[in-house]
Amino acid sequence: MLIWILLVLSLARPEQLGNPIVIEKSARDVVLALDISGSMDQRDFKSETGGPVQRLEAVKDVLKQFIAERDGDRMALIIFGTRAFIQAPFTEDLNSLNGFLDQTHVGMAGPNTALGDAIGLGIRTFESSEVDQRLMIVLSDGADTSSRMTPVNASAIAAEKNVVIYTIGVGDPNATGEDRVDLQALKDIADRTGGEYFFADDASALAQTYERIDQLNPRIVETQSYRPTNSLAHIPLAIALIVILISTTWFHFAQQRKGVVQ
């Protein structure tokens, strides 16, 4: 009877509940679109020490810090010059994203500025995203000169896709030709998508810009919790086996003693 009860208890598969485990998952995807046209080679940015530094190097230093603080977010990196390319697809491995950023150099995507195409490529990148909060940060130091899609049209499509764009101008608005940053275009892009436009002329101002973006667009977190279970079915099964061995052994010796008595 005891063995039967233990076997039934084992087949019922009793379980022990562990302590609750909470998992936090970011509900935001971020695309960084970085201008690496020829004009980003200008050394008119001021470093923290006050000395001149290349625009792209100053931007990369600030971006690395921004990326490091995005723990939990998925991020992608787009670079653009004459053409726009995906340097890194969406990833939660932010260290690898910084590695791709280190491999980025002025002119590797061409000398011109395809701002509209970069936004369009960012929109296509978001097609694989399943989250509601979609943020694109576009940094440029020149006017659009080589896009197949105008920045205005690209930003209109972004608005339809619920992509919020924050634009940052880092060039010289008083320059001529392709070296002149089109601040009005950057402002229009941000306004159309519900984002904001910023202008930064040194590393400190750029860092403050990214801090401001964080304040305006705080990260949304999805929380999931579960309690792990440990199966206890082996315990009554083991006890049942022990009882079988003991009873069998006892029965065997009992039979031997009965034979000796007879």
PDB file of C-alpha atoms in Angstrom:
ATOM      1  CA  MET A   1       0.000   0.000   0.000  1.00  0.00           C
ATOM      2  CA  LEU A   2       2.821   2.410   0.908  1.00  0.00           C
ATOM      3  CA  ILE A   3       4.670   1.645  -2.346  1.00  0.00           C
ATOM      4  CA  TRP A   4       1.509   2.233  -4.356  1.00  0.00           C
ATOM      5  CA  ILE A   5       0.908   5.601  -2.651  1.00  0.00           C
ATOM      6  CA  LEU A   6       4.509   6.680  -3.308  1.00  0.00           C
ATOM      7  CA  LEU A   7       4.309   5.712  -6.991  1.00  0.00           C
ATOM      8  CA  VAL A   8       1.061   7.652  -7.450  1.00  0.00           C
ATOM      9  CA  LEU A   9       2.649  10.664  -5.721  1.00  0.00           C
ATOM     10  CA  SER A  10       5.656  10.489  -8.053  1.00  0.00           C
ATOM     11  CA  LEU A  11       3.425  10.287 -11.130  1.00  0.00           C
ATOM     12  CA  ALA A  12       1.628  13.419  -9.908  1.00  0.00           C
ATOM     13  CA  ARG A  13       4.973  15.234 -10.478  1.00  0.00           C
ATOM     14  CA  PRO A  14       5.069  17.499  -7.406  1.00  0.00           C
ATOM     15  CA  GLU A  15       7.111  20.715  -7.834  1.00  0.00           C
ATOM     16  CA  GLN A  16       8.782  23.237  -5.568  1.00  0.00           C
ATOM     17  CA  LEU A  17       8.369  26.919  -6.485  1.00  0.00           C
ATOM     18  CA  GLY A  18      11.507  29.055  -6.402  1.00  0.00           C
ATOM     19  CA  ASN A  19      11.864  32.748  -5.663  1.00  0.00           C
ATOM     20  CA  PRO A  20      10.321  35.121  -8.244  1.00  0.00           C
ATOM     21  CA  ILE A  21      12.717  36.258 -11.002  1.00  0.00           C
ATOM     22  CA  VAL A  22      12.069  39.602 -12.711  1.00  0.00           C
ATOM     23  CA  ILE A  23      13.381  40.267 -16.236  1.00  0.00           C
ATOM     24  CA  GLU A  24      13.447  43.790 -17.611  1.00  0.00           C
ATOM     25  CA  LYS A  25      13.478  44.224 -21.379  1.00  0.00           C
ATOM     26  CA  SER A  26      13.738  47.533 -23.191  1.00  0.00           C
ATOM     27  CA  ALA A  27      10.751  48.528 -25.294  1.00  0.00           C
ATOM     28  CA  ARG A  28      12.775  51.001 -27.356  1.00  0.00           C
ATOM     29  CA  ASP A  29      14.864  50.651 -30.511  1.00  0.00           C
ATOM     30  CA  VAL A  30      17.328  53.376 -31.457  1.00  0.00           C
ATOM     31  CA  VAL A  31      18.935  54.056 -34.842  1.00  0.00           C
ATOM     32  CA  LEU A  32      22.004  56.296 -34.983  1.00  0.00           C
ATOM     33  CA  ALA A  33      22.551  57.892 -38.403  1.00  0.00           C
ATOM     34  CA  LEU A  34      26.033  59.418 -38.618  1.00  0.00           C
ATOM     35  CA  ASP A  35      27.283  61.732 -41.370  1.00  0.00           C
ATOM     36  CA  ILE A  36      30.823  60.764 -42.444  1.00  0.00           C
ATOM     37  CA  SER A  37      31.052  62.943 -45.554  1.00  0.00           C
ATOM     38  CA  GLY A  38      34.287  64.733 -46.457  1.00  0.00           C
ATOM     39  CA  SER A  39      33.405  67.829 -44.442  1.00  0.00           C
ATOM     40  CA  MET A  40      33.503  65.799 -41.204  1.00  0.00           C
ATOM     41  CA  ASP A  41      37.296  65.930 -41.541  1.00  0.00           C
ATOM     42  CA  GLN A  42      37.295  69.614 -40.543  1.00  0.00           C
ATOM     43  CA  ARG A  43      39.175  70.333 -37.294  1.00  0.00           C
ATOM     44  CA  ASP A  44      36.958  73.087 -35.947  1.00  0.00           C
ATOM     45  CA  PHE A  45      35.455  71.239 -32.968  1.00  0.00           C
ATOM     46  CA  LYS A  46      36.656  72.126 -29.481  1.00  0.00           C
ATOM     47  CA  SER A  47      37.711  69.279 -27.230  1.00  0.00           C
ATOM     48  CA  GLU A  48      37.285  69.249 -23.456  1.00  0.00           C
ATOM     49  CA  THR A  49      40.766  70.783 -23.158  1.00  0.00           C
ATOM     50  CA  GLY A  50      39.845  73.553 -25.583  1.00  0.00           C
ATOM     51  CA  GLY A  51      42.049  72.381 -28.443  1.00  0.00           C
ATOM     52  CA  PRO A  52      40.823  71.797 -32.021  1.00  0.00           C
ATOM     53  CA  VAL A  53      39.751  68.274 -32.907  1.00  0.00           C
ATOM     54  CA  GLN A  54      38.343  66.572 -36.002  1.00  0.00           C
ATOM     55  CA  ARG A  55      34.552  66.712 -36.141  1.00  0.00           C
ATOM     56  CA  LEU A  56      34.112  62.966 -36.573  1.00  0.00           C
ATOM     57  CA  GLU A  57      36.522  62.077 -33.766  1.00  0.00           C
ATOM     58  CA  ALA A  58      34.737  64.443 -31.370  1.00  0.00           C
ATOM     59  CA  VAL A  59      31.368  63.015 -32.378  1.00  0.00           C
ATOM     60  CA  LYS A  60      32.579  59.425 -31.960  1.00  0.00           C
ATOM     61  CA  ASP A  61      33.911  60.111 -28.455  1.00  0.00           C
ATOM     62  CA  VAL A  62      30.559  61.514 -27.334  1.00  0.00           C
ATOM     63  CA  LEU A  63      28.622  58.767 -29.125  1.00  0.00           C
ATOM     64  CA  LYS A  64      30.580  56.043 -27.320  1.00  0.00           C
ATOM     65  CA  GLN A  65      29.562  57.482 -23.980  1.00  0.00           C
ATOM     66  CA  PHE A  66      25.951  57.786 -25.144  1.00  0.00           C
ATOM     67  CA  ILE A  67      25.939  54.170 -26.347  1.00  0.00           C
ATOM     68  CA  ALA A  68      27.460  52.927 -23.076  1.00  0.00           C
ATOM     69  CA  GLU A  69      24.528  54.444 -21.167  1.00  0.00           C
ATOM     70  CA  ARG A  70      21.906  52.712 -23.319  1.00  0.00           C
ATOM     71  CA  ASP A  71      22.030  49.467 -21.346  1.00  0.00           C
ATOM     72  CA  GLY A  72      19.054  47.338 -22.370  1.00  0.00           C
ATOM     73  CA  ASP A  73      18.244  49.217 -25.588  1.00  0.00           C
ATOM     74  CA  ARG A  74      18.644  47.738 -29.035  1.00  0.00           C
ATOM     75  CA  MET A  75      20.680  50.017 -31.271  1.00  0.00           C
ATOM     76  CA  ALA A  76      21.680  50.156 -34.925  1.00  0.00           C
ATOM     77  CA  LEU A  77      24.288  52.306 -36.672  1.00  0.00           C
ATOM     78  CA  ILE A  78      23.853  53.863 -40.115  1.00  0.00           C
ATOM     79  CA  ILE A  79      26.638  55.816 -41.796  1.00  0.00           C
ATOM     80  CA  PHE A  80      26.105  58.060 -44.781  1.00  0.00           C
ATOM     81  CA  GLY A  81      28.050  60.138 -47.236  1.00  0.00           C
ATOM     82  CA  THR A  82      27.284  59.961 -50.947  1.00  0.00           C
ATOM     83  CA  ARG A  83      25.379  56.765 -50.080  1.00  0.00           C
ATOM     84  CA  ALA A  84      23.888  55.413 -46.872  1.00  0.00           C
ATOM     85  CA  PHE A  85      24.905  52.053 -45.408  1.00  0.00           C
ATOM     86  CA  ILE A  86      24.026  49.954 -42.369  1.00  0.00           C
ATOM     87  CA  GLN A  87      27.248  49.747 -40.399  1.00  0.00           C
ATOM     88  CA  ALA A  88      25.646  47.668 -37.631  1.00  0.00           C
ATOM     89  CA  PRO A  89      22.105  46.160 -37.538  1.00  0.00           C
ATOM     90  CA  PHE A  90      19.995  46.171 -34.373  1.00  0.00           C
ATOM     91  CA  THR A  91      21.915  44.644 -31.504  1.00  0.00           C
ATOM     92  CA  GLU A  92      21.915  44.599 -27.716  1.00  0.00           C
ATOM     93  CA  ASP A  93      25.677  44.037 -27.718  1.00  0.00           C
ATOM     94  CA  LEU A  94      26.682  47.671 -27.286  1.00  0.00           C
ATOM     95  CA  ASN A  95      30.388  46.825 -27.081  1.00  0.00           C
ATOM     96  CA  SER A  96      30.274  45.485 -30.625  1.00  0.00           C
ATOM     97  CA  LEU A  97      28.464  48.665 -31.697  1.00  0.00           C
ATOM     98  CA  ASN A  98      31.356  50.734 -30.373  1.00  0.00           C
ATOM     99  CA  GLY A  99      33.671  48.457 -32.328  1.00  0.00           C
ATOM    100  CA  PHE A 100      31.804  49.236 -35.551  1.00  0.00           C
ATOM    101  CA  LEU A 101      31.988  52.916 -34.658  1.00  0.00           C
ATOM    102  CA  ASP A 102      35.781  52.670 -34.308  1.00  0.00           C
ATOM    103  CA  GLN A 103      35.959  51.261 -37.846  1.00  0.00           C
ATOM    104  CA  THR A 104      34.146  54.303 -39.253  1.00  0.00           C
ATOM    105  CA  HIS A 105      36.270  56.889 -41.059  1.00  0.00           C
ATOM    106  CA  VAL A 106      35.656  60.091 -42.981  1.00  0.00           C
ATOM    107  CA  GLY A 107      34.880  59.530 -46.646  1.00  0.00           C
ATOM    108  CA  MET A 108      34.347  55.751 -46.510  1.00  0.00           C
ATOM    109  CA  ALA A 109      30.767  56.283 -47.755  1.00  0.00           C
ATOM    110  CA  GLY A 110      31.678  58.995 -50.276  1.00  0.00           C
ATOM    111  CA  PRO A 111      32.380  62.735 -50.019  1.00  0.00           C
ATOM    112  CA  ASN A 112      28.810  64.057 -50.404  1.00  0.00           C
ATOM    113  CA  THR A 113      25.784  64.063 -48.052  1.00  0.00           C
ATOM    114  CA  ALA A 114      22.779  61.781 -48.639  1.00  0.00           C
ATOM    115  CA  LEU A 115      20.680  62.845 -45.670  1.00  0.00           C
ATOM    116  CA  GLY A 116      17.327  61.792 -47.128  1.00  0.00           C
ATOM    117  CA  ASP A 117      18.616  58.343 -48.086  1.00  0.00           C
ATOM    118  CA  ALA A 118      19.993  57.850 -44.566  1.00  0.00           C
ATOM    119  CA  ILE A 119      16.558  58.556 -43.073  1.00  0.00           C
ATOM    120  CA  GLY A 120      14.940  56.221 -45.603  1.00  0.00           C
ATOM    121  CA  LEU A 121      17.405  53.457 -44.724  1.00  0.00           C
ATOM    122  CA  GLY A 122      16.665  54.026 -41.045  1.00  0.00           C
ATOM    123  CA  ILE A 123      12.946  53.582 -41.703  1.00  0.00           C
ATOM    124  CA  ARG A 124      13.624  50.273 -43.481  1.00  0.00           C
ATOM    125  CA  THR A 125      15.807  49.194 -40.558  1.00  0.00           C
ATOM    126  CA  PHE A 126      12.843  49.679 -38.237  1.00  0.00           C
ATOM    127  CA  GLU A 127      10.769  47.239 -40.306  1.00  0.00           C
ATOM    128  CA  SER A 128      12.270  44.391 -38.264  1.00  0.00           C
ATOM    129  CA  SER A 129      11.406  46.163 -35.004  1.00  0.00           C
ATOM    130  CA  GLU A 130       8.468  44.914 -32.937  1.00  0.00           C
ATOM    131  CA  VAL A 131       8.503  47.671 -30.286  1.00  0.00           C
ATOM    132  CA  ASP A 132       6.382  50.799 -30.170  1.00  0.00           C
ATOM    133  CA  GLN A 133       9.075  53.310 -29.203  1.00  0.00           C
ATOM    134  CA  ARG A 134      11.220  53.950 -32.282  1.00  0.00           C
ATOM    135  CA  LEU A 135      13.846  56.661 -32.043  1.00  0.00           C
ATOM    136  CA  MET A 136      16.244  57.867 -34.736  1.00  0.00           C
ATOM    137  CA  ILE A 137      19.091  60.283 -34.046  1.00  0.00           C
ATOM    138  CA  VAL A 138      20.500  61.919 -37.169  1.00  0.00           C
ATOM    139  CA  LEU A 139      23.766  63.844 -36.984  1.00  0.00           C
ATOM    140  CA  SER A 140      24.905  65.821 -40.021  1.00  0.00           C
ATOM    141  CA  ASP A 141      27.257  68.675 -40.843  1.00  0.00           C
ATOM    142  CA  GLY A 142      26.202  69.387 -44.430  1.00  0.00           C
ATOM    143  CA  ALA A 143      23.332  70.003 -46.813  1.00  0.00           C
ATOM    144  CA  ASP A 144      21.681  67.124 -48.689  1.00  0.00           C
ATOM    145  CA  THR A 145      23.324  66.888 -52.115  1.00  0.00           C
ATOM    146  CA  SER A 146      23.088  63.297 -53.326  1.00  0.00           C
ATOM    147  CA  SER A 147      19.889  61.670 -52.004  1.00  0.00           C
ATOM    148  CA  ARG A 148      17.433  59.887 -54.232  1.00  0.00           C
ATOM    149  CA  MET A 149      14.775  60.685 -51.609  1.00  0.00           C
ATOM    150  CA  THR A 150      14.483  64.216 -50.274  1.00  0.00           C
ATOM    151  CA  PRO A 151      14.761  64.678 -46.491  1.00  0.00           C
ATOM    152  CA  VAL A 152      11.253  66.181 -46.444  1.00  0.00           C
ATOM    153  CA  ASN A 153       9.686  63.101 -48.056  1.00  0.00           C
ATOM    154  CA  ALA A 154      11.753  60.761 -45.895  1.00  0.00           C
ATOM    155  CA  SER A 155      10.671  62.506 -42.688  1.00  0.00           C
ATOM    156  CA  ALA A 156       7.014  62.394 -43.786  1.00  0.00           C
ATOM    157  CA  ILE A 157       7.268  58.618 -44.227  1.00  0.00           C
ATOM    158  CA  ALA A 158       9.012  58.350 -40.856  1.00  0.00           C
ATOM    159  CA  ALA A 159       6.110  60.165 -39.213  1.00  0.00           C
ATOM    160  CA  GLU A 160       3.669  57.672 -40.775  1.00  0.00           C
ATOM    161  CA  LYS A 161       5.761  54.800 -39.383  1.00  0.00           C
ATOM    162  CA  ASN A 162       5.789  56.330 -35.863  1.00  0.00           C
ATOM    163  CA  VAL A 163       9.529  56.968 -36.014  1.00  0.00           C
ATOM    164  CA  VAL A 164      10.595  60.001 -33.968  1.00  0.00           C
ATOM    165  CA  ILE A 165      13.684  61.752 -35.340  1.00  0.00           C
ATOM    166  CA  TYR A 166      16.026  63.990 -33.362  1.00  0.00           C
ATOM    167  CA  THR A 167      18.435  65.921 -35.566  1.00  0.00           C
ATOM    168  CA  ILE A 168      21.803  67.381 -34.582  1.00  0.00           C
ATOM    169  CA  GLY A 169      23.687  69.906 -36.701  1.00  0.00           C
ATOM    170  CA  VAL A 170      27.440  70.032 -36.133  1.00  0.00           C
ATOM    171  CA  GLY A 171      28.670  71.929 -39.171  1.00  0.00           C
ATOM    172  CA  ASP A 172      29.182  75.559 -40.119  1.00  0.00           C
ATOM    173  CA  PRO A 173      25.894  77.282 -41.073  1.00  0.00           C
ATOM    174  CA  ASN A 174      27.884  80.186 -42.568  1.00  0.00           C
ATOM    175  CA  ALA A 175      29.920  78.033 -44.956  1.00  0.00           C
ATOM    176  CA  THR A 176      29.192  77.729 -48.662  1.00  0.00           C
ATOM    177  CA  GLY A 177      28.308  74.791 -50.894  1.00  0.00           C
ATOM    178  CA  GLU A 178      28.244  71.281 -49.492  1.00  0.00           C
ATOM    179  CA  ASP A 179      30.138  72.340 -46.358  1.00  0.00           C
ATOM    180  CA  ARG A 180      27.201  74.459 -45.157  1.00  0.00           C
ATOM    181  CA  VAL A 181      24.982  72.644 -42.695  1.00  0.00           C
ATOM    182  CA  ASP A 182      21.317  73.056 -43.609  1.00  0.00           C
ATOM    183  CA  LEU A 183      19.897  73.874 -40.182  1.00  0.00           C
ATOM    184  CA  GLN A 184      16.433  74.621 -41.509  1.00  0.00           C
ATOM    185  CA  ALA A 185      16.204  71.202 -43.155  1.00  0.00           C
ATOM    186  CA  LEU A 186      17.266  69.492 -39.918  1.00  0.00           C
ATOM    187  CA  LYS A 187      14.673  71.486 -37.999  1.00  0.00           C
ATOM    188  CA  ASP A 188      11.933  70.588 -40.493  1.00  0.00           C
ATOM    189  CA  ILE A 189      12.810  66.889 -40.257  1.00  0.00           C
ATOM    190  CA  ALA A 190      12.536  66.918 -36.476  1.00  0.00           C
ATOM    191  CA  ASP A 191       9.306  68.940 -36.468  1.00  0.00           C
ATOM    192  CA  ARG A 192       7.570  66.597 -38.911  1.00  0.00           C
ATOM    193  CA  THR A 193       8.219  63.523 -36.754  1.00  0.00           C
ATOM    194  CA  GLY A 194       7.617  64.996 -33.310  1.00  0.00           C
ATOM    195  CA  GLY A 195      11.303  65.157 -32.436  1.00  0.00           C
ATOM    196  CA  GLU A 196      13.577  68.117 -31.777  1.00  0.00           C
ATOM    197  CA  TYR A 197      16.487  69.841 -33.489  1.00  0.00           C
ATOM    198  CA  PHE A 198      19.799  70.740 -31.831  1.00  0.00           C
ATOM    199  CA  PHE A 199      22.980  72.510 -32.890  1.00  0.00           C
ATOM    200  CA  ALA A 200      26.345  71.675 -31.319  1.00  0.00           C
ATOM    201  CA  ASP A 201      29.640  73.399 -32.105  1.00  0.00           C
ATOM    202  CA  ASP A 202      31.873  71.640 -29.566  1.00  0.00           C
ATOM    203  CA  ALA A 203      32.154  68.341 -27.680  1.00  0.00           C
ATOM    204  CA  SER A 204      30.583  69.733 -24.504  1.00  0.00           C
ATOM    205  CA  ALA A 205      27.523  71.049 -26.336  1.00  0.00           C
ATOM    206  CA  LEU A 206      27.177  67.721 -28.154  1.00  0.00           C
ATOM    207  CA  ALA A 207      27.239  65.793 -24.867  1.00  0.00           C
ATOM    208  CA  GLN A 208      24.570  68.089 -23.448  1.00  0.00           C
ATOM    209  CA  THR A 209      22.492  67.477 -26.581  1.00  0.00           C
ATOM    210  CA  TYR A 210      22.444  63.727 -25.999  1.00  0.00           C
ATOM    211  CA  GLU A 211      21.543  64.254 -22.347  1.00  0.00           C
ATOM    212  CA  ARG A 212      18.643  66.429 -23.461  1.00  0.00           C
ATOM    213  CA  ILE A 213      17.466  63.737 -25.878  1.00  0.00           C
ATOM    214  CA  ASP A 214      17.413  61.265 -22.973  1.00  0.00           C
ATOM    215  CA  GLN A 215      15.272  63.635 -20.939  1.00  0.00           C
ATOM    216  CA  LEU A 216      12.822  64.190 -23.792  1.00  0.00           C
ATOM    217  CA  ASN A 217      12.571  60.520 -24.711  1.00  0.00           C
ATOM    218  CA  PRO A 218      12.945  58.362 -21.583  1.00  0.00           C
ATOM    219  CA  ARG A 219      13.365  54.646 -22.040  1.00  0.00           C
ATOM    220  CA  ILE A 220      10.301  52.430 -21.689  1.00  0.00           C
ATOM    221  CA  VAL A 221      10.877  49.060 -20.031  1.00  0.00           C
ATOM    222  CA  GLU A 222       8.780  45.907 -20.337  1.00  0.00           C
ATOM    223  CA  THR A 223       8.873  43.803 -17.167  1.00  0.00           C
ATOM    224  CA  GLN A 224       8.336  40.051 -17.120  1.00  0.00           C
ATOM    225  CA  SER A 225       8.442  37.860 -14.024  1.00  0.00           C
ATOM    226  CA  TYR A 226       8.295  34.127 -13.426  1.00  0.00           C
ATOM    227  CA  ARG A 227       8.973  31.620 -10.658  1.00  0.00           C
ATOM    228  CA  PRO A 228      11.327  28.733 -11.478  1.00  0.00           C
ATOM    229  CA  THR A 229      10.176  25.250 -10.462  1.00  0.00           C
ATOM    230  CA  ASN A 230      12.139  22.252  -9.211  1.00  0.00           C
ATOM    231  CA  SER A 231      10.649  18.813  -9.768  1.00  0.00           C
ATOM    232  CA  LEU A 232      10.241  16.686  -6.623  1.00  0.00           C
ATOM    233  CA  ALA A 233       8.953  13.560  -8.412  1.00  0.00           C
ATOM    234  CA  HIS A 234      12.224  11.731  -7.833  1.00  0.00           C
ATOM    235  CA  ILE A 235      11.852  11.858  -4.030  1.00  0.00           C
ATOM    236  CA  PRO A 236       8.739   9.625  -3.603  1.00  0.00           C
ATOM    237  CA  LEU A 237      10.047   7.402  -6.410  1.00  0.00           C
ATOM    238  CA  ALA A 238      13.351   6.942  -4.587  1.00  0.00           C
ATOM    239  CA  ILE A 239      11.538   6.222  -1.309  1.00  0.00           C
ATOM    240  CA  ALA A 240       9.358   3.669  -3.093  1.00  0.00           C
ATOM    241  CA  LEU A 241      12.456   1.886  -4.430  1.00  0.00           C
ATOM    242  CA  ILE A 242      14.027   1.865  -0.969  1.00  0.00           C
ATOM    243  CA  VAL A 243      10.844   0.423   0.524  1.00  0.00           C
ATOM    244  CA  ILE A 244      10.793  -2.254  -2.203  1.00  0.00           C
ATOM    245  CA  LEU A 245      14.402  -3.214  -1.483  1.00  0.00           C
ATOM    246  CA  ILE A 246      13.826  -3.307   2.286  1.00  0.00           C
ATOM    247  CA  SER A 247      10.606  -5.320   2.019  1.00  0.00           C
ATOM    248  CA  THR A 248      12.151  -7.726  -0.494  1.00  0.00           C
ATOM    249  CA  THR A 249      15.185  -8.242   1.713  1.00  0.00           C
ATOM    250  CA  TRP A 250      13.007  -8.728   4.791  1.00  0.00           C
ATOM    251  CA  PHE A 251      10.783 -11.208   2.939  1.00  0.00           C
ATOM    252  CA  HIS A 252      13.863 -13.116   1.739  1.00  0.00           C
ATOM    253  CA  PHE A 253      15.311 -13.457   5.261  1.00  0.00           C
ATOM    254  CA  ALA A 254      11.881 -14.297   6.658  1.00  0.00           C
ATOM    255  CA  GLN A 255      11.573 -17.162   4.177  1.00  0.00           C
ATOM    256  CA  GLN A 256      15.033 -18.415   5.074  1.00  0.00           C
ATOM    257  CA  ARG A 257      14.268 -18.376   8.806  1.00  0.00           C
ATOM    258  CA  LYS A 258      10.977 -20.187   8.202  1.00  0.00           C
ATOM    259  CA  GLY A 259      12.820 -22.893   6.295  1.00  0.00           C
ATOM    260  CA  VAL A 260      15.361 -23.311   9.066  1.00  0.00           C
ATOM    261  CA  VAL A 261      12.638 -23.602  11.708  1.00  0.00           C
ATOM    262  CA  GLN A 262      10.852 -26.255   9.688  1.00  0.00           C
TER     263      GLN A 262
END
